[in-house]
Amino acid sequence: MIIETTGLKGLKDDLAHLDEVTTTLGFVRWQWEYTRATYDFKMEDKAGNAVYFLRVNARVESGKLESPYAILFLEEAYIGRETFPHGLDYNSPVPEAILKISKQKLAQLQQLLAD
């Protein structure tokens, strides 16, 4: 599920600051390669016995990703449900409580990056 109108798409920052801000909010930089990275926030839905991940994609605008000075721009944010043995299902319904937490995290991230 893509989350529209987050205010994040297109924001730019250097890798060091982006890593610092996302870590403060509980995100982890998981997948990364030379030109892109993903920041994931894990959420557990105890009522539905499921795990969801809020994911924000970032792409390199200039520099190399391993450099703290690389400039990245953010893309869409989306939510996926964890599947066994690994992977995310982006088409499954998202509980309202998980969606609410996701929107709060994205608003916090947008605020911290705007400062």
mmCIF file of C-alpha atoms in Angstrom:
data_model
loop_
_atom_site.group_PDB
_atom_site.id
_atom_site.type_symbol
_atom_site.label_atom_id
_atom_site.label_comp_id
_atom_site.label_asym_id
_atom_site.label_seq_id
_atom_site.Cartn_x
_atom_site.Cartn_y
_atom_site.Cartn_z
ATOM 1 C CA MET A 1 0.000 0.000 0.000
ATOM 2 C CA ILE A 2 1.498 3.303 -1.075
ATOM 3 C CA ILE A 3 0.870 6.185 1.300
ATOM 4 C CA GLU A 4 0.112 9.298 -0.702
ATOM 5 C CA THR A 5 0.532 12.922 0.416
ATOM 6 C CA THR A 6 3.190 12.381 3.069
ATOM 7 C CA GLY A 7 5.134 15.516 2.192
ATOM 8 C CA LEU A 8 8.294 13.407 1.999
ATOM 9 C CA LYS A 9 8.519 12.696 -1.717
ATOM 10 C CA GLY A 10 11.313 14.763 -3.210
ATOM 11 C CA LEU A 11 12.868 15.904 0.090
ATOM 12 C CA LYS A 12 16.674 15.820 -0.039
ATOM 13 C CA ASP A 13 19.284 15.307 2.658
ATOM 14 C CA ASP A 14 22.750 13.892 3.127
ATOM 15 C CA LEU A 15 23.104 10.246 4.110
ATOM 16 C CA ALA A 16 24.574 10.968 7.555
ATOM 17 C CA HIS A 17 21.689 13.216 8.621
ATOM 18 C CA LEU A 18 19.066 10.958 7.042
ATOM 19 C CA ASP A 19 20.491 7.952 8.911
ATOM 20 C CA GLU A 20 20.561 9.929 12.177
ATOM 21 C CA VAL A 21 16.977 11.171 11.883
ATOM 22 C CA THR A 22 15.506 7.841 10.798
ATOM 23 C CA THR A 23 17.353 5.955 13.547
ATOM 24 C CA THR A 24 15.998 8.399 16.135
ATOM 25 C CA LEU A 25 12.474 7.537 14.953
ATOM 26 C CA GLY A 26 13.085 3.780 15.047
ATOM 27 C CA PHE A 27 13.711 3.160 11.354
ATOM 28 C CA VAL A 28 16.477 0.857 10.171
ATOM 29 C CA ARG A 29 18.331 1.233 6.876
ATOM 30 C CA TRP A 30 18.022 -2.268 5.454
ATOM 31 C CA GLN A 31 18.385 -2.739 1.756
ATOM 32 C CA TRP A 32 20.955 -0.598 0.102
ATOM 33 C CA GLU A 33 23.023 -0.635 -3.017
ATOM 34 C CA TYR A 34 25.009 1.924 -4.951
ATOM 35 C CA THR A 35 22.117 4.213 -5.818
ATOM 36 C CA ARG A 36 19.262 3.418 -3.432
ATOM 37 C CA ALA A 37 18.408 2.624 0.162
ATOM 38 C CA THR A 38 15.276 1.705 2.076
ATOM 39 C CA TYR A 39 14.401 2.767 5.583
ATOM 40 C CA ASP A 40 12.045 0.381 7.389
ATOM 41 C CA PHE A 41 9.960 0.787 10.529
ATOM 42 C CA LYS A 42 8.589 -2.434 12.039
ATOM 43 C CA MET A 43 5.089 -2.546 13.566
ATOM 44 C CA GLU A 44 3.331 -5.490 15.199
ATOM 45 C CA ASP A 45 -0.417 -5.997 14.969
ATOM 46 C CA LYS A 46 -1.074 -8.221 17.972
ATOM 47 C CA ALA A 47 -4.823 -8.422 17.279
ATOM 48 C CA GLY A 48 -4.235 -9.735 13.762
ATOM 49 C CA ASN A 49 -1.053 -11.622 14.680
ATOM 50 C CA ALA A 50 0.865 -9.944 11.844
ATOM 51 C CA VAL A 51 3.932 -7.792 11.339
ATOM 52 C CA TYR A 52 3.964 -4.767 9.043
ATOM 53 C CA PHE A 53 6.808 -2.645 7.749
ATOM 54 C CA LEU A 54 6.596 1.002 6.850
ATOM 55 C CA ARG A 55 9.180 1.532 4.124
ATOM 56 C CA VAL A 56 10.596 4.750 2.708
ATOM 57 C CA ASN A 57 12.725 4.558 -0.435
ATOM 58 C CA ALA A 58 15.645 6.902 -1.007
ATOM 59 C CA ARG A 59 17.726 7.375 -4.160
ATOM 60 C CA VAL A 60 21.135 8.947 -4.561
ATOM 61 C CA GLU A 61 21.157 12.300 -6.318
ATOM 62 C CA SER A 62 24.895 12.889 -5.990
ATOM 63 C CA GLY A 63 27.844 11.044 -4.499
ATOM 64 C CA LYS A 64 28.090 7.397 -3.524
ATOM 65 C CA LEU A 65 25.826 5.799 -0.980
ATOM 66 C CA GLU A 66 28.637 4.679 1.294
ATOM 67 C CA SER A 67 29.704 8.319 1.729
ATOM 68 C CA PRO A 68 28.036 10.223 4.590
ATOM 69 C CA TYR A 69 28.013 13.267 2.279
ATOM 70 C CA ALA A 70 25.983 11.591 -0.467
ATOM 71 C CA ILE A 71 22.778 13.493 -1.212
ATOM 72 C CA LEU A 72 19.641 11.369 -1.314
ATOM 73 C CA PHE A 73 16.071 12.233 -2.237
ATOM 74 C CA LEU A 74 13.071 10.459 -0.796
ATOM 75 C CA GLU A 75 10.479 8.615 -2.832
ATOM 76 C CA GLU A 76 7.120 7.098 -1.923
ATOM 77 C CA ALA A 77 6.403 5.556 1.433
ATOM 78 C CA TYR A 78 4.502 2.296 1.577
ATOM 79 C CA ILE A 79 3.407 -0.455 3.962
ATOM 80 C CA GLY A 80 3.812 -4.187 3.527
ATOM 81 C CA ARG A 81 2.769 -7.167 5.598
ATOM 82 C CA GLU A 82 5.530 -9.608 6.466
ATOM 83 C CA THR A 83 5.192 -13.010 4.810
ATOM 84 C CA PHE A 84 6.865 -16.310 5.642
ATOM 85 C CA PRO A 85 9.664 -17.198 5.099
ATOM 86 C CA HIS A 86 10.595 -13.717 3.912
ATOM 87 C CA GLY A 87 9.187 -10.874 1.917
ATOM 88 C CA LEU A 88 6.462 -8.269 2.114
ATOM 89 C CA ASP A 89 2.922 -8.360 0.760
ATOM 90 C CA TYR A 90 2.007 -4.843 -0.353
ATOM 91 C CA ASN A 91 -1.537 -5.729 -1.396
ATOM 92 C CA SER A 92 -2.931 -7.059 1.885
ATOM 93 C CA PRO A 93 -5.298 -4.829 3.889
ATOM 94 C CA VAL A 94 -3.631 -2.646 6.522
ATOM 95 C CA PRO A 95 -5.342 -2.305 9.915
ATOM 96 C CA GLU A 96 -6.368 1.232 10.838
ATOM 97 C CA ALA A 97 -4.104 1.230 13.932
ATOM 98 C CA ILE A 98 -1.049 0.368 11.798
ATOM 99 C CA LEU A 99 -1.982 3.030 9.259
ATOM 100 C CA LYS A 100 -2.322 5.623 12.032
ATOM 101 C CA ILE A 101 1.123 4.793 13.460
ATOM 102 C CA SER A 102 2.607 4.941 9.955
ATOM 103 C CA LYS A 103 1.193 8.362 9.238
ATOM 104 C CA GLN A 104 2.458 9.656 12.598
ATOM 105 C CA LYS A 105 5.972 8.351 11.887
ATOM 106 C CA LEU A 106 5.982 9.875 8.416
ATOM 107 C CA ALA A 107 4.821 13.235 9.786
ATOM 108 C CA GLN A 108 7.612 13.127 12.397
ATOM 109 C CA LEU A 109 10.165 12.255 9.728
ATOM 110 C CA GLN A 110 8.949 15.063 7.472
ATOM 111 C CA GLN A 111 9.150 17.546 10.365
ATOM 112 C CA LEU A 112 12.677 16.520 11.363
ATOM 113 C CA LEU A 113 13.929 16.702 7.789
ATOM 114 C CA ALA A 114 12.314 20.095 7.239
ATOM 115 C CA ASP A 115 14.138 21.636 10.251
#
